[in-house]
PDB file of N, CA and C and ligand atoms in Angstrom:
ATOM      1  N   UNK A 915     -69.838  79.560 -19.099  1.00 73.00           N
ATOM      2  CA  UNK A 915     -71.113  80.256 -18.977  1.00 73.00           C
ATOM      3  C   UNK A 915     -72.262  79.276 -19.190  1.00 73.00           C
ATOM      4  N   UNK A 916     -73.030  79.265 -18.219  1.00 88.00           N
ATOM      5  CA  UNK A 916     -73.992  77.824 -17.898  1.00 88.00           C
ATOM      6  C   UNK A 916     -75.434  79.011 -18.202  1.00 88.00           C
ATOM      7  N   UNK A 917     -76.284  78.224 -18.977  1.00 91.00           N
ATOM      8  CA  UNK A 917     -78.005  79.128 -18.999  1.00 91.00           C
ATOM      9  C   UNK A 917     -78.378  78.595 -17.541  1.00 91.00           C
ATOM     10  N   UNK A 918     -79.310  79.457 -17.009  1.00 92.00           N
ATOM     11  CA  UNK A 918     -79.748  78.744 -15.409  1.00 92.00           C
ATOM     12  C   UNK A 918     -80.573  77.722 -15.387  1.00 92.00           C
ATOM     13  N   UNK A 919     -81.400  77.010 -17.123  1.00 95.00           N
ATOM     14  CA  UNK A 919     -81.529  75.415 -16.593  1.00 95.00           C
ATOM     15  C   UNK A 919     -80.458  74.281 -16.794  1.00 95.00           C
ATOM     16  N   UNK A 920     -79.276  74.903 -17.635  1.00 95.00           N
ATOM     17  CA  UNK A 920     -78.159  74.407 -17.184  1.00 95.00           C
ATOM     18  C   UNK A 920     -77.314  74.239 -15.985  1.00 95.00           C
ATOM     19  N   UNK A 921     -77.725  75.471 -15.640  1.00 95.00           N
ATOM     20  CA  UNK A 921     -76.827  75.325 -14.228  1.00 95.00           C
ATOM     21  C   UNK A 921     -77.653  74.612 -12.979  1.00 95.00           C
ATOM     22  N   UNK A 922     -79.188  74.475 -13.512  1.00 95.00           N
ATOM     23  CA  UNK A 922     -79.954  73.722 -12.327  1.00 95.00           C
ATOM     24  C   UNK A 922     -79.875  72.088 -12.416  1.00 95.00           C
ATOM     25  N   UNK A 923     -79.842  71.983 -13.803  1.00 96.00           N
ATOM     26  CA  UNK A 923     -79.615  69.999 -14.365  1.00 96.00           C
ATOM     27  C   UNK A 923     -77.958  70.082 -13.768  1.00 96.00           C
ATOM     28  N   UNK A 924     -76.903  70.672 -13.991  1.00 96.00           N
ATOM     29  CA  UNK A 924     -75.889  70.353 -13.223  1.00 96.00           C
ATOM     30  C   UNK A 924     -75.992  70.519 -11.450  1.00 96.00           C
ATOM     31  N   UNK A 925     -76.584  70.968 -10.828  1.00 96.00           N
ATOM     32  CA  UNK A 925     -77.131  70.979  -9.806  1.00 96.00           C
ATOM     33  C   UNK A 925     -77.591  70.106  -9.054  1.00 96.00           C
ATOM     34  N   UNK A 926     -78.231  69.398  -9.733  1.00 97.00           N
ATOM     35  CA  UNK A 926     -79.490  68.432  -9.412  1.00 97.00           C
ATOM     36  C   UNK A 926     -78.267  67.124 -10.053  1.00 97.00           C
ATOM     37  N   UNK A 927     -77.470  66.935 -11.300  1.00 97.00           N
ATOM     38  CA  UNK A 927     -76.581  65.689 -11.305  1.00 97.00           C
ATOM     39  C   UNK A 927     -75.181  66.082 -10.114  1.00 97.00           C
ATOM     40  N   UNK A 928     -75.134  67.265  -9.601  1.00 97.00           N
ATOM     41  CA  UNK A 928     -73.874  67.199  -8.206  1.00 97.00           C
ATOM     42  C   UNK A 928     -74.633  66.122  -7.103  1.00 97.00           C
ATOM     43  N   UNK A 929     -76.308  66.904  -7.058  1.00 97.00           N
ATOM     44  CA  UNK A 929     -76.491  66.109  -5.916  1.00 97.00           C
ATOM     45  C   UNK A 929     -76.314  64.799  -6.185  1.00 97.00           C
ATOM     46  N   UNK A 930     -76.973  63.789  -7.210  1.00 97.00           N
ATOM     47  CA  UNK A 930     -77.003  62.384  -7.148  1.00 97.00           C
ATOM     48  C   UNK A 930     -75.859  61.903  -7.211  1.00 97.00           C
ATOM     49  N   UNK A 931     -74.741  62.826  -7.749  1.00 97.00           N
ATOM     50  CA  UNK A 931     -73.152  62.131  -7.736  1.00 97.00           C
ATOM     51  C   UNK A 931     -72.650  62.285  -6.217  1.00 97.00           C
ATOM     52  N   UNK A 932     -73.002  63.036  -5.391  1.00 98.00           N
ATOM     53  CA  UNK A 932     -72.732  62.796  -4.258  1.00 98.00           C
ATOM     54  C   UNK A 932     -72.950  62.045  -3.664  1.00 98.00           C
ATOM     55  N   UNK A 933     -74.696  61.883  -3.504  1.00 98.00           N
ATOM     56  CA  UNK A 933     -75.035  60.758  -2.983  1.00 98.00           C
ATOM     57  C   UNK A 933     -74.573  59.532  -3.246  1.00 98.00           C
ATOM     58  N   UNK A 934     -74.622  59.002  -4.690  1.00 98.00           N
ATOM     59  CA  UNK A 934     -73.875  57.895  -4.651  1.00 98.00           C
ATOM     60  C   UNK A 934     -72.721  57.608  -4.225  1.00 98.00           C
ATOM     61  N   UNK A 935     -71.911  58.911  -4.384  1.00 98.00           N
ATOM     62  CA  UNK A 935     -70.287  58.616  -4.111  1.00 98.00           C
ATOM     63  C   UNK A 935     -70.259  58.831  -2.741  1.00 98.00           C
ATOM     64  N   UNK A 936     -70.941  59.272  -1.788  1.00 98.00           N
ATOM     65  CA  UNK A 936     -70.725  58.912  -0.463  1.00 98.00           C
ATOM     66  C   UNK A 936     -71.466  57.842   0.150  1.00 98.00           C
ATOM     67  N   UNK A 937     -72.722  56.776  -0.628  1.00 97.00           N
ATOM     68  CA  UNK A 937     -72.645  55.794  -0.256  1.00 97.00           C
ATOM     69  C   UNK A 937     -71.753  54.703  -0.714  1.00 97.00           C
ATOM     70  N   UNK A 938     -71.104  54.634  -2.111  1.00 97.00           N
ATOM     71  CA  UNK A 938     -69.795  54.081  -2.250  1.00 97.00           C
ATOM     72  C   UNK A 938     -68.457  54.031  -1.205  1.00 97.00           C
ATOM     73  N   UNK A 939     -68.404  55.229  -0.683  1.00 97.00           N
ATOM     74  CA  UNK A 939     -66.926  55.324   0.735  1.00 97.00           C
ATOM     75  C   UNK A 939     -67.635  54.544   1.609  1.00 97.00           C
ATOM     76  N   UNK A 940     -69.166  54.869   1.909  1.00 96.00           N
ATOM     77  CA  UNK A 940     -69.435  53.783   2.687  1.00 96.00           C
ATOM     78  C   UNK A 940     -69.258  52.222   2.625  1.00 96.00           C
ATOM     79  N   UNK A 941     -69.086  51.814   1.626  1.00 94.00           N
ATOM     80  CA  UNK A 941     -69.511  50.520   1.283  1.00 94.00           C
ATOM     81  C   UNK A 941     -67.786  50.141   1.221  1.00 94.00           C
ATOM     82  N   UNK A 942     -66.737  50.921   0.610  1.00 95.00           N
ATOM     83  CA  UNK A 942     -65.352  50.892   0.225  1.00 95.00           C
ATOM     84  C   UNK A 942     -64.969  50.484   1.990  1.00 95.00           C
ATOM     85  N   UNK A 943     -65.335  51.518   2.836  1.00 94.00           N
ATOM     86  CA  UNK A 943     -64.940  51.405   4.121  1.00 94.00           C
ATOM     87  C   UNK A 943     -65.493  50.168   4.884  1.00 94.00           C
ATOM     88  N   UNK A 944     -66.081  49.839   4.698  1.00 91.00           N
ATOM     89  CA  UNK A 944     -66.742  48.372   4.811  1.00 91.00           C
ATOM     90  C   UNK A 944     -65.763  46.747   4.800  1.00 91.00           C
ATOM     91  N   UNK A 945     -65.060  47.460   3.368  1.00 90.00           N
ATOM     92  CA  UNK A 945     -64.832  46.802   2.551  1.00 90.00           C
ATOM     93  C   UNK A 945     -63.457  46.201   3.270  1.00 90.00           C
ATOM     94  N   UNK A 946     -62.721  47.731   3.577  1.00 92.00           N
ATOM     95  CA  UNK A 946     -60.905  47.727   3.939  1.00 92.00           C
ATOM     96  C   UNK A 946     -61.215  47.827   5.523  1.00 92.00           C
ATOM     97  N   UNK A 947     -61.812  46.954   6.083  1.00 87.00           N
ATOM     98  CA  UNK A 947     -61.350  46.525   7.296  1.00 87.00           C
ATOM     99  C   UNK A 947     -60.838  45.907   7.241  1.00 87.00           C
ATOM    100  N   UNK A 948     -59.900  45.897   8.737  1.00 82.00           N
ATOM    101  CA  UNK A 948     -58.868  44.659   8.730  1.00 82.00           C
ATOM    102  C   UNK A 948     -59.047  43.357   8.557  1.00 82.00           C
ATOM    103  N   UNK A 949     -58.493  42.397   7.879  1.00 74.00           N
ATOM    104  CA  UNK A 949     -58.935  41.070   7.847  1.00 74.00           C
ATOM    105  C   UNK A 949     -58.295  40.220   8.716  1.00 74.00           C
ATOM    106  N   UNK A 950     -59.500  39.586   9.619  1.00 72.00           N
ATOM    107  CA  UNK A 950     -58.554  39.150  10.854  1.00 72.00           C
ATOM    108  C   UNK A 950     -57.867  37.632  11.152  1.00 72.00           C
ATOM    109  N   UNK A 951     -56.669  37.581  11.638  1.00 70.00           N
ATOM    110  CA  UNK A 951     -56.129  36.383  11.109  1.00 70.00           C
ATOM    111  C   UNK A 951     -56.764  35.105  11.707  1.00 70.00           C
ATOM    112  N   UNK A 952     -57.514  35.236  12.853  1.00 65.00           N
ATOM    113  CA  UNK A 952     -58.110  34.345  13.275  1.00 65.00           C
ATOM    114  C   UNK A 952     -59.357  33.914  12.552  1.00 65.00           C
ATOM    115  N   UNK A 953     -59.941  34.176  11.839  1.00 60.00           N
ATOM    116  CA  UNK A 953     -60.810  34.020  10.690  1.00 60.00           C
ATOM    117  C   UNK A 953     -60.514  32.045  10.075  1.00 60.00           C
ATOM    118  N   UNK A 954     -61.920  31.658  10.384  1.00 62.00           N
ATOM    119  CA  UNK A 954     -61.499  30.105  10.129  1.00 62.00           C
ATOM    120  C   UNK A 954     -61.643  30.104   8.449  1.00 62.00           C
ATOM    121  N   UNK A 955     -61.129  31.171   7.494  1.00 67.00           N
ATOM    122  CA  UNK A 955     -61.042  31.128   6.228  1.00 67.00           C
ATOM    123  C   UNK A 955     -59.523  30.257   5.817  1.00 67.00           C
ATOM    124  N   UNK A 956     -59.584  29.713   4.882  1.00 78.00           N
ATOM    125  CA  UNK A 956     -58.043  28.983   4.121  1.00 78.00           C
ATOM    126  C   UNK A 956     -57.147  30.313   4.283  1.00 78.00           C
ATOM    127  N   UNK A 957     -55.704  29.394   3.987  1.00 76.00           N
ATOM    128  CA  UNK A 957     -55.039  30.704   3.447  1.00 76.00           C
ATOM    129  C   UNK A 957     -55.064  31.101   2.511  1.00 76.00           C
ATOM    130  N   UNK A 958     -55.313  30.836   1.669  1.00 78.00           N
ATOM    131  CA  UNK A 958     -55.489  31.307   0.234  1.00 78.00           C
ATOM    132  C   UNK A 958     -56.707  31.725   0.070  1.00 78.00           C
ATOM    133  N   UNK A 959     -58.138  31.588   0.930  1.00 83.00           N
ATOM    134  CA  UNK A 959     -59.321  33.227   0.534  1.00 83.00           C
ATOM    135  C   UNK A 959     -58.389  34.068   1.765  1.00 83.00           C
ATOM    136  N   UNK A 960     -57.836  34.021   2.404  1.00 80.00           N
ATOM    137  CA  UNK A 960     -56.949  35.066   3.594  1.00 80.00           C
ATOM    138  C   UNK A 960     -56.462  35.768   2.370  1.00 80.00           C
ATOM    139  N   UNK A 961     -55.438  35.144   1.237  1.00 82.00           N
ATOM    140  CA  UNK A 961     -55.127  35.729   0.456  1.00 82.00           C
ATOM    141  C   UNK A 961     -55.793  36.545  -0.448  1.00 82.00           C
ATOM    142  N   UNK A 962     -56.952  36.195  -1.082  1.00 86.00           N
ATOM    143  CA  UNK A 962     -58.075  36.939  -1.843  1.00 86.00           C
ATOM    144  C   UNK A 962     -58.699  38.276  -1.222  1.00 86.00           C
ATOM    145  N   UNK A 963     -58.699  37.196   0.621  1.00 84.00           N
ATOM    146  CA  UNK A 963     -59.789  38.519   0.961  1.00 84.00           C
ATOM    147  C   UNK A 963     -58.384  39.830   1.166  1.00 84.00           C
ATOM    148  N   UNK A 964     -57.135  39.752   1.526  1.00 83.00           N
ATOM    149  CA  UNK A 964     -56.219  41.296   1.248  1.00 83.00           C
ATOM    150  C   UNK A 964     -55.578  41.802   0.030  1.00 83.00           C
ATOM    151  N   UNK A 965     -56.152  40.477  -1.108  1.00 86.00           N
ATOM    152  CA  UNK A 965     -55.778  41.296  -2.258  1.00 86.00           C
ATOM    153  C   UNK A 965     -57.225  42.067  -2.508  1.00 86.00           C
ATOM    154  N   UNK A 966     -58.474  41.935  -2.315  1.00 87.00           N
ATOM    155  CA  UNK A 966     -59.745  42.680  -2.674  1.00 87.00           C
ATOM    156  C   UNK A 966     -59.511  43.628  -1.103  1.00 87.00           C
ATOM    157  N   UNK A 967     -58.565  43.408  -0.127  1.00 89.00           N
ATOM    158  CA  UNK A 967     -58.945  45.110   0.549  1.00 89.00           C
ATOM    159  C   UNK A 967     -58.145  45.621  -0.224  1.00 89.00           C
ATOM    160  N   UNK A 968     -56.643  45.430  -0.789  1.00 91.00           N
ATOM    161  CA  UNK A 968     -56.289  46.224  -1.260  1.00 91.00           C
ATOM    162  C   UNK A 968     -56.996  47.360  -2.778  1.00 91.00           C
ATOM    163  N   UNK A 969     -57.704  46.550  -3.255  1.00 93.00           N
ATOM    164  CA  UNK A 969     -58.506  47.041  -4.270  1.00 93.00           C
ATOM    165  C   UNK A 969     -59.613  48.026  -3.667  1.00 93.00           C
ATOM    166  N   UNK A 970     -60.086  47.333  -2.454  1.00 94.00           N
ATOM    167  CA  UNK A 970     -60.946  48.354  -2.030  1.00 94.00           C
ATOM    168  C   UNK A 970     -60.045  49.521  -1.666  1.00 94.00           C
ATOM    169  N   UNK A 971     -59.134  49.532  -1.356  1.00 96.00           N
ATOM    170  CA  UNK A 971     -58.494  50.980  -0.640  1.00 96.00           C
ATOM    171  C   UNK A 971     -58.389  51.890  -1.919  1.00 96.00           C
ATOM    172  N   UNK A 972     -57.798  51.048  -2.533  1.00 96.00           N
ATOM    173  CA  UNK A 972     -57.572  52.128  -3.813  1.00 96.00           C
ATOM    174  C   UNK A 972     -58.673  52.771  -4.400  1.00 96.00           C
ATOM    175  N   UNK A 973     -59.952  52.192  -4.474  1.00 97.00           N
ATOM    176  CA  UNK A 973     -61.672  52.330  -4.972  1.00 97.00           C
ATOM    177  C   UNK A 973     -61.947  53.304  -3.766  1.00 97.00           C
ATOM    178  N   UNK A 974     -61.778  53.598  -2.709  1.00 97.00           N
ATOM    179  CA  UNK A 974     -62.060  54.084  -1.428  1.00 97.00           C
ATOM    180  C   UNK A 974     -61.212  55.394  -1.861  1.00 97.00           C
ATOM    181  N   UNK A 975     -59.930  55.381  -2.035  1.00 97.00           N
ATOM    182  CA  UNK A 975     -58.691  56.918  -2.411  1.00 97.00           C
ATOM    183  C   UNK A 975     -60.061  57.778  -3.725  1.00 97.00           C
ATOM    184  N   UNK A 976     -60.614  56.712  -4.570  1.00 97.00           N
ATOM    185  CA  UNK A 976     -60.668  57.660  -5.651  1.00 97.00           C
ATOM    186  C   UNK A 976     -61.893  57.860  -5.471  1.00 97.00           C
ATOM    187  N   UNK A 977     -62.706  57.062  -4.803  1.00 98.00           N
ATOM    188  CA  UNK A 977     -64.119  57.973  -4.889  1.00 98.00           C
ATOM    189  C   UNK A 977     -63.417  59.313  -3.239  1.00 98.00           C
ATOM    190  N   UNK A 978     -63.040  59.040  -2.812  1.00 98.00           N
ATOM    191  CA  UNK A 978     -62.749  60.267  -1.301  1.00 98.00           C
ATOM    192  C   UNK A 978     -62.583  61.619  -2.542  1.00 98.00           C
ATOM    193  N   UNK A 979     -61.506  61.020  -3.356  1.00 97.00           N
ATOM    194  CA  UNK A 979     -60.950  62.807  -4.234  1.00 97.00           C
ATOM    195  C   UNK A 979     -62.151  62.761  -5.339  1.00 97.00           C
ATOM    196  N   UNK A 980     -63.038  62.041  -5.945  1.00 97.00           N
ATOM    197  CA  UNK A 980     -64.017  62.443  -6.280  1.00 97.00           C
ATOM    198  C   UNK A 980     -65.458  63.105  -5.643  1.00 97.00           C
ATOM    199  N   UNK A 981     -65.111  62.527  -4.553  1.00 98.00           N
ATOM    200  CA  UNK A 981     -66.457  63.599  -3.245  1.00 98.00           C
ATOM    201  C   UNK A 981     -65.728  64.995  -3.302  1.00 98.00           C
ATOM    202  N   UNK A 982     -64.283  64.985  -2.807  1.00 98.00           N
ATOM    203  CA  UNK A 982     -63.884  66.318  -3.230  1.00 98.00           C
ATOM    204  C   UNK A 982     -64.397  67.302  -4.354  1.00 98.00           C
ATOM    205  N   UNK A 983     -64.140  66.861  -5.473  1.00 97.00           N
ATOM    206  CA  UNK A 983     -64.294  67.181  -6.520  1.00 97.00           C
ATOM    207  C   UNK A 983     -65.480  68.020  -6.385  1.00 97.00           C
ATOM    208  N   UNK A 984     -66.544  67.007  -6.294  1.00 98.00           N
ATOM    209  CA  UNK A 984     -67.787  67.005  -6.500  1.00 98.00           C
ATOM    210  C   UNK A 984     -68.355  68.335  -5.398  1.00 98.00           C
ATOM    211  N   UNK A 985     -67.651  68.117  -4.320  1.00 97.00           N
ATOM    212  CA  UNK A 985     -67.876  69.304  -3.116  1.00 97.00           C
ATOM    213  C   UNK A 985     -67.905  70.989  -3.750  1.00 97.00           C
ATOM    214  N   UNK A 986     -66.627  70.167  -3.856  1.00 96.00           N
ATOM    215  CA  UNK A 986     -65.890  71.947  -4.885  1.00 96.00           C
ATOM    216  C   UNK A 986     -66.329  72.417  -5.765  1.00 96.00           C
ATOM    217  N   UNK A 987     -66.980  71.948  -6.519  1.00 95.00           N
ATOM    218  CA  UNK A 987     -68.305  72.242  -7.366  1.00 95.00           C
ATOM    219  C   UNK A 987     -69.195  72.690  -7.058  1.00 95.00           C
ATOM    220  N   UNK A 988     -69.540  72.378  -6.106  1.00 96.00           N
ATOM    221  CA  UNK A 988     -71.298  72.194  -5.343  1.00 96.00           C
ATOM    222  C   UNK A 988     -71.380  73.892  -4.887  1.00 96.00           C
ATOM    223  N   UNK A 989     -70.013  73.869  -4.661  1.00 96.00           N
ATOM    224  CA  UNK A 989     -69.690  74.951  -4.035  1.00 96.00           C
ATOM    225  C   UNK A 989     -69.762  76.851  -4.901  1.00 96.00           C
ATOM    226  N   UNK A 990     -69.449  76.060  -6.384  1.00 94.00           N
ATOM    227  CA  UNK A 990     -69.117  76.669  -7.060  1.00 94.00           C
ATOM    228  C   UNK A 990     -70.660  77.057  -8.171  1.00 94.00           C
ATOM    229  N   UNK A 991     -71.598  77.073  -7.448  1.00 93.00           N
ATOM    230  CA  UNK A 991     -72.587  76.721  -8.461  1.00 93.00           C
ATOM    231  C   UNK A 991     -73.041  78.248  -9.151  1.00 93.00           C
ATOM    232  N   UNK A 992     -73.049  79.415  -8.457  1.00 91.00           N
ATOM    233  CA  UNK A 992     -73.215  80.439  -8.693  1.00 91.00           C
ATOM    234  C   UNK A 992     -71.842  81.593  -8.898  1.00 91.00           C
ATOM    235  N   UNK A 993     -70.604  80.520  -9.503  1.00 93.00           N
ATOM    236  CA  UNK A 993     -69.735  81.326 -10.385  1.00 93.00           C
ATOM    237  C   UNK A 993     -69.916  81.398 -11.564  1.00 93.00           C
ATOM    238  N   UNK A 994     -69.869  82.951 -12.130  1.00 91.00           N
ATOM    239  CA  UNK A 994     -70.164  83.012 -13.224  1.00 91.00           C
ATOM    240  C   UNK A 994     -69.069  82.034 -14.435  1.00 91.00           C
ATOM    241  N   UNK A 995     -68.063  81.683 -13.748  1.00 92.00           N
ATOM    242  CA  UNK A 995     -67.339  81.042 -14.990  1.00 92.00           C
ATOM    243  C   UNK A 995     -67.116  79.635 -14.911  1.00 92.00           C
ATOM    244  N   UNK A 996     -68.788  79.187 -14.494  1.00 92.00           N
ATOM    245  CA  UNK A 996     -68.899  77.840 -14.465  1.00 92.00           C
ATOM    246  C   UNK A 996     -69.116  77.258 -15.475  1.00 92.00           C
ATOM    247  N   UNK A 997     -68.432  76.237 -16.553  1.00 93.00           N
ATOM    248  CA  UNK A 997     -68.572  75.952 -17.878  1.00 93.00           C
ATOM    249  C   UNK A 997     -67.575  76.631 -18.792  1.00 93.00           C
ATOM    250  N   UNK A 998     -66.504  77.154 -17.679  1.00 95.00           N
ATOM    251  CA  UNK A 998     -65.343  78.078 -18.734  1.00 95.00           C
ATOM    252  C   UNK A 998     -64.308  77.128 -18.022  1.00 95.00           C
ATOM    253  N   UNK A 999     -63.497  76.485 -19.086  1.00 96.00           N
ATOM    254  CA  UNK A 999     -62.385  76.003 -18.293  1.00 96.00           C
ATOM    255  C   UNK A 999     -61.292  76.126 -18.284  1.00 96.00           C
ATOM    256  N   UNK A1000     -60.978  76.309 -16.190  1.00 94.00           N
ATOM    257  CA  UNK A1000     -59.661  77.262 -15.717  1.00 94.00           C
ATOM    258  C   UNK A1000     -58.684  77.008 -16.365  1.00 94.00           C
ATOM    259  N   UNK A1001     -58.138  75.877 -17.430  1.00 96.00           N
ATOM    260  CA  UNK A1001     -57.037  75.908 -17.841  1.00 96.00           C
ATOM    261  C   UNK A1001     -56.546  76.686 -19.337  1.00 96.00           C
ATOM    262  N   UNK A1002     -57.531  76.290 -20.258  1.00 97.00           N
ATOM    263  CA  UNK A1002     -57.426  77.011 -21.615  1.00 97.00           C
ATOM    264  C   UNK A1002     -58.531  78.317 -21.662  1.00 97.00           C
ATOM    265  N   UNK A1003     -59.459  78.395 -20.858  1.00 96.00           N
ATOM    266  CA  UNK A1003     -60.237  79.383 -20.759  1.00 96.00           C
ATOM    267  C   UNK A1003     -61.589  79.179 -21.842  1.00 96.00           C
ATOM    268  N   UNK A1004     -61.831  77.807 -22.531  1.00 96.00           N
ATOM    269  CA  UNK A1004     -62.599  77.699 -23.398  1.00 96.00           C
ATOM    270  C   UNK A1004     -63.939  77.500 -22.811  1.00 96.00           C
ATOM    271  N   UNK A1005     -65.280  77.535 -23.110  1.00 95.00           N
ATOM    272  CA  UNK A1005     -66.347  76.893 -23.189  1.00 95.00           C
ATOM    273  C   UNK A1005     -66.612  75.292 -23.229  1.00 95.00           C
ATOM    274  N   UNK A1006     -66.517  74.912 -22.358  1.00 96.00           N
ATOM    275  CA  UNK A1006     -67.079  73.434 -22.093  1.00 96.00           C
ATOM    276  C   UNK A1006     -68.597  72.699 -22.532  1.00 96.00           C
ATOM    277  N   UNK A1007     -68.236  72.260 -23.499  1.00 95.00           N
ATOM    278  CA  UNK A1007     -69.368  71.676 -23.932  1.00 95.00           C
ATOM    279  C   UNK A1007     -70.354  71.472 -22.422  1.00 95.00           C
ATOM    280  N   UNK A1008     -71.803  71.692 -22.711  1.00 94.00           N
ATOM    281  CA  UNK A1008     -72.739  71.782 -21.351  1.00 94.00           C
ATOM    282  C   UNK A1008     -73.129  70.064 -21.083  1.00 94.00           C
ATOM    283  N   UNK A1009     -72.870  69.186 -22.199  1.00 94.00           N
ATOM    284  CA  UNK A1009     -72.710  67.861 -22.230  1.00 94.00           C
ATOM    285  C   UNK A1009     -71.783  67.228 -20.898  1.00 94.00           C
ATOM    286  N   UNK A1010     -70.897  67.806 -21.442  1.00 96.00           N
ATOM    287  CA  UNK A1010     -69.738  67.090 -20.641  1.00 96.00           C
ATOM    288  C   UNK A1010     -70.009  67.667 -18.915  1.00 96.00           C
ATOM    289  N   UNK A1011     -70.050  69.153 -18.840  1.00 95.00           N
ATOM    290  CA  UNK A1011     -70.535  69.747 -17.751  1.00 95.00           C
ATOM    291  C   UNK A1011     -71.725  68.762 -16.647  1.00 95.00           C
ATOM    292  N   UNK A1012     -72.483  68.100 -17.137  1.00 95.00           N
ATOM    293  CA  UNK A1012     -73.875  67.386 -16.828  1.00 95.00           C
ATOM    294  C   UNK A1012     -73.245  66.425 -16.322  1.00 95.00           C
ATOM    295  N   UNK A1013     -72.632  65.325 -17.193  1.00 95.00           N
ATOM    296  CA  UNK A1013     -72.200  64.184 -17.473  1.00 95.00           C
ATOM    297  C   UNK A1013     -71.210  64.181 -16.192  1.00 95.00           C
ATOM    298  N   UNK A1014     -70.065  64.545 -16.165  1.00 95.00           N
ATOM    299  CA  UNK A1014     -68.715  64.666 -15.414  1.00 95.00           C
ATOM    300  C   UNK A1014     -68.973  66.067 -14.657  1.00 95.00           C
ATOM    301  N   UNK A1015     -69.832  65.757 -13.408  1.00 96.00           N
ATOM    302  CA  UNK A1015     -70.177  67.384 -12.697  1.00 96.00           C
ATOM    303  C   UNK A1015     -69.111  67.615 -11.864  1.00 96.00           C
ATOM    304  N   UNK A1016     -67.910  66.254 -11.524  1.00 95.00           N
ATOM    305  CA  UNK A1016     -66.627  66.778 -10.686  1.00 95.00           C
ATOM    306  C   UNK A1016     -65.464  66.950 -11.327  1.00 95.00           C
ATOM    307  N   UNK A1017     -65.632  67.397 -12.396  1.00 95.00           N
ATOM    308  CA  UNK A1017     -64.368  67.765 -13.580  1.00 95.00           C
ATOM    309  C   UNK A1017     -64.922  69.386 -13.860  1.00 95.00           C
ATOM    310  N   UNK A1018     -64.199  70.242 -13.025  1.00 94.00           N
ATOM    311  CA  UNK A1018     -64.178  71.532 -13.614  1.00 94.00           C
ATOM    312  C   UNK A1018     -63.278  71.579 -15.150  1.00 94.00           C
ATOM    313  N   UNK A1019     -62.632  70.640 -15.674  1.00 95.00           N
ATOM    314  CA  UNK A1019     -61.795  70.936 -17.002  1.00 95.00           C
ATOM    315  C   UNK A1019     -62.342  70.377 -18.072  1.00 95.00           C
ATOM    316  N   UNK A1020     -61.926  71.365 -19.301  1.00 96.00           N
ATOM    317  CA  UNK A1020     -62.807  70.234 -20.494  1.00 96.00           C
ATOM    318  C   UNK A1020     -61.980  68.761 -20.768  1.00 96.00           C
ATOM    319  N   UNK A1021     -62.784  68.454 -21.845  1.00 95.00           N
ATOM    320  CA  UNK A1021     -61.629  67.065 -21.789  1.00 95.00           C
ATOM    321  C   UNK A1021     -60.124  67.244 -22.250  1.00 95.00           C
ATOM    322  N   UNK A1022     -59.885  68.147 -23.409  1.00 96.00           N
ATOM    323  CA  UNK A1022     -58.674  68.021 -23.118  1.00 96.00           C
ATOM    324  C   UNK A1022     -57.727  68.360 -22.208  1.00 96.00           C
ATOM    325  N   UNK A1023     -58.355  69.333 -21.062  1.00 96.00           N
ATOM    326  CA  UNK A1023     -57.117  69.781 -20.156  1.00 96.00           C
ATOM    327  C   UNK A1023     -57.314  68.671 -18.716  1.00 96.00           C
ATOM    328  N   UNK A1024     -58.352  68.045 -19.039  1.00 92.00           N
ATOM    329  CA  UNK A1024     -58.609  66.748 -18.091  1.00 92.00           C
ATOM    330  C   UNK A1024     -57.381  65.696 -17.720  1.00 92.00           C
ATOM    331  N   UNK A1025     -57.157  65.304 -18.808  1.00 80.00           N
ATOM    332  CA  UNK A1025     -56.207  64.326 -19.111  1.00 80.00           C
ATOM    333  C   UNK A1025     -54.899  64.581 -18.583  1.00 80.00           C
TER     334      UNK A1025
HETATM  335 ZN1  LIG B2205     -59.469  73.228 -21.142  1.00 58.22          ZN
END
């Protein structure tokens, strides 16, 4: 149960977590293009540059299921049992709610 300038400051932190996190996929996707072998780089930055795509892919997986997140929320802004969480049914600190706007769970059922 969110007061409605709670539920507008979580509102207003969905949007900027979006935004950032969908210019992050941008930048991730950038990132994990193919690296091409004709590239007059050594072999060994050849090597650097597919161990950092591989890092980017993985940075790319977790912000994608954090846009999710964050969607599903966005979505959710006018349920009344926003700040109740679906797993233990408790009250979510409005802290954490603000802070972490793509975690419908409190922290302990987070984990
Ligand atoms: Zn919980």
């Amino acid at each position: 149960m969110l007061s409605p300038p709670h539920r507008q400051e979580l509102a207003e932190a969905l949007l900027t977590e979006l935004e950032k996190t969908r210019n992050a996929i941008h930048v991730y996707e950038e990132m994990t293009q193919p690296v091409s072998p004709e590239n007059a780089i050594g072999r060994v930055s050849r090597m650097d540059a597919i161990q950092n795509k591989s890092v980017a892919e993985a940075a790319l997986r977790q912000a994608r299921s954090k846009l999710n997140a964050l969607e599903a929320m966005a979505k959710r802004l006018d349920d009344p049992e926003l700040g109740i969480c679906p797993r233990c049914k408790q009250p979510i600190p409005v802290r954490r709610v603000i802070l972490m706007p793509q975690s419908p769970y409190c922290v302990n059922c987070a984990s």
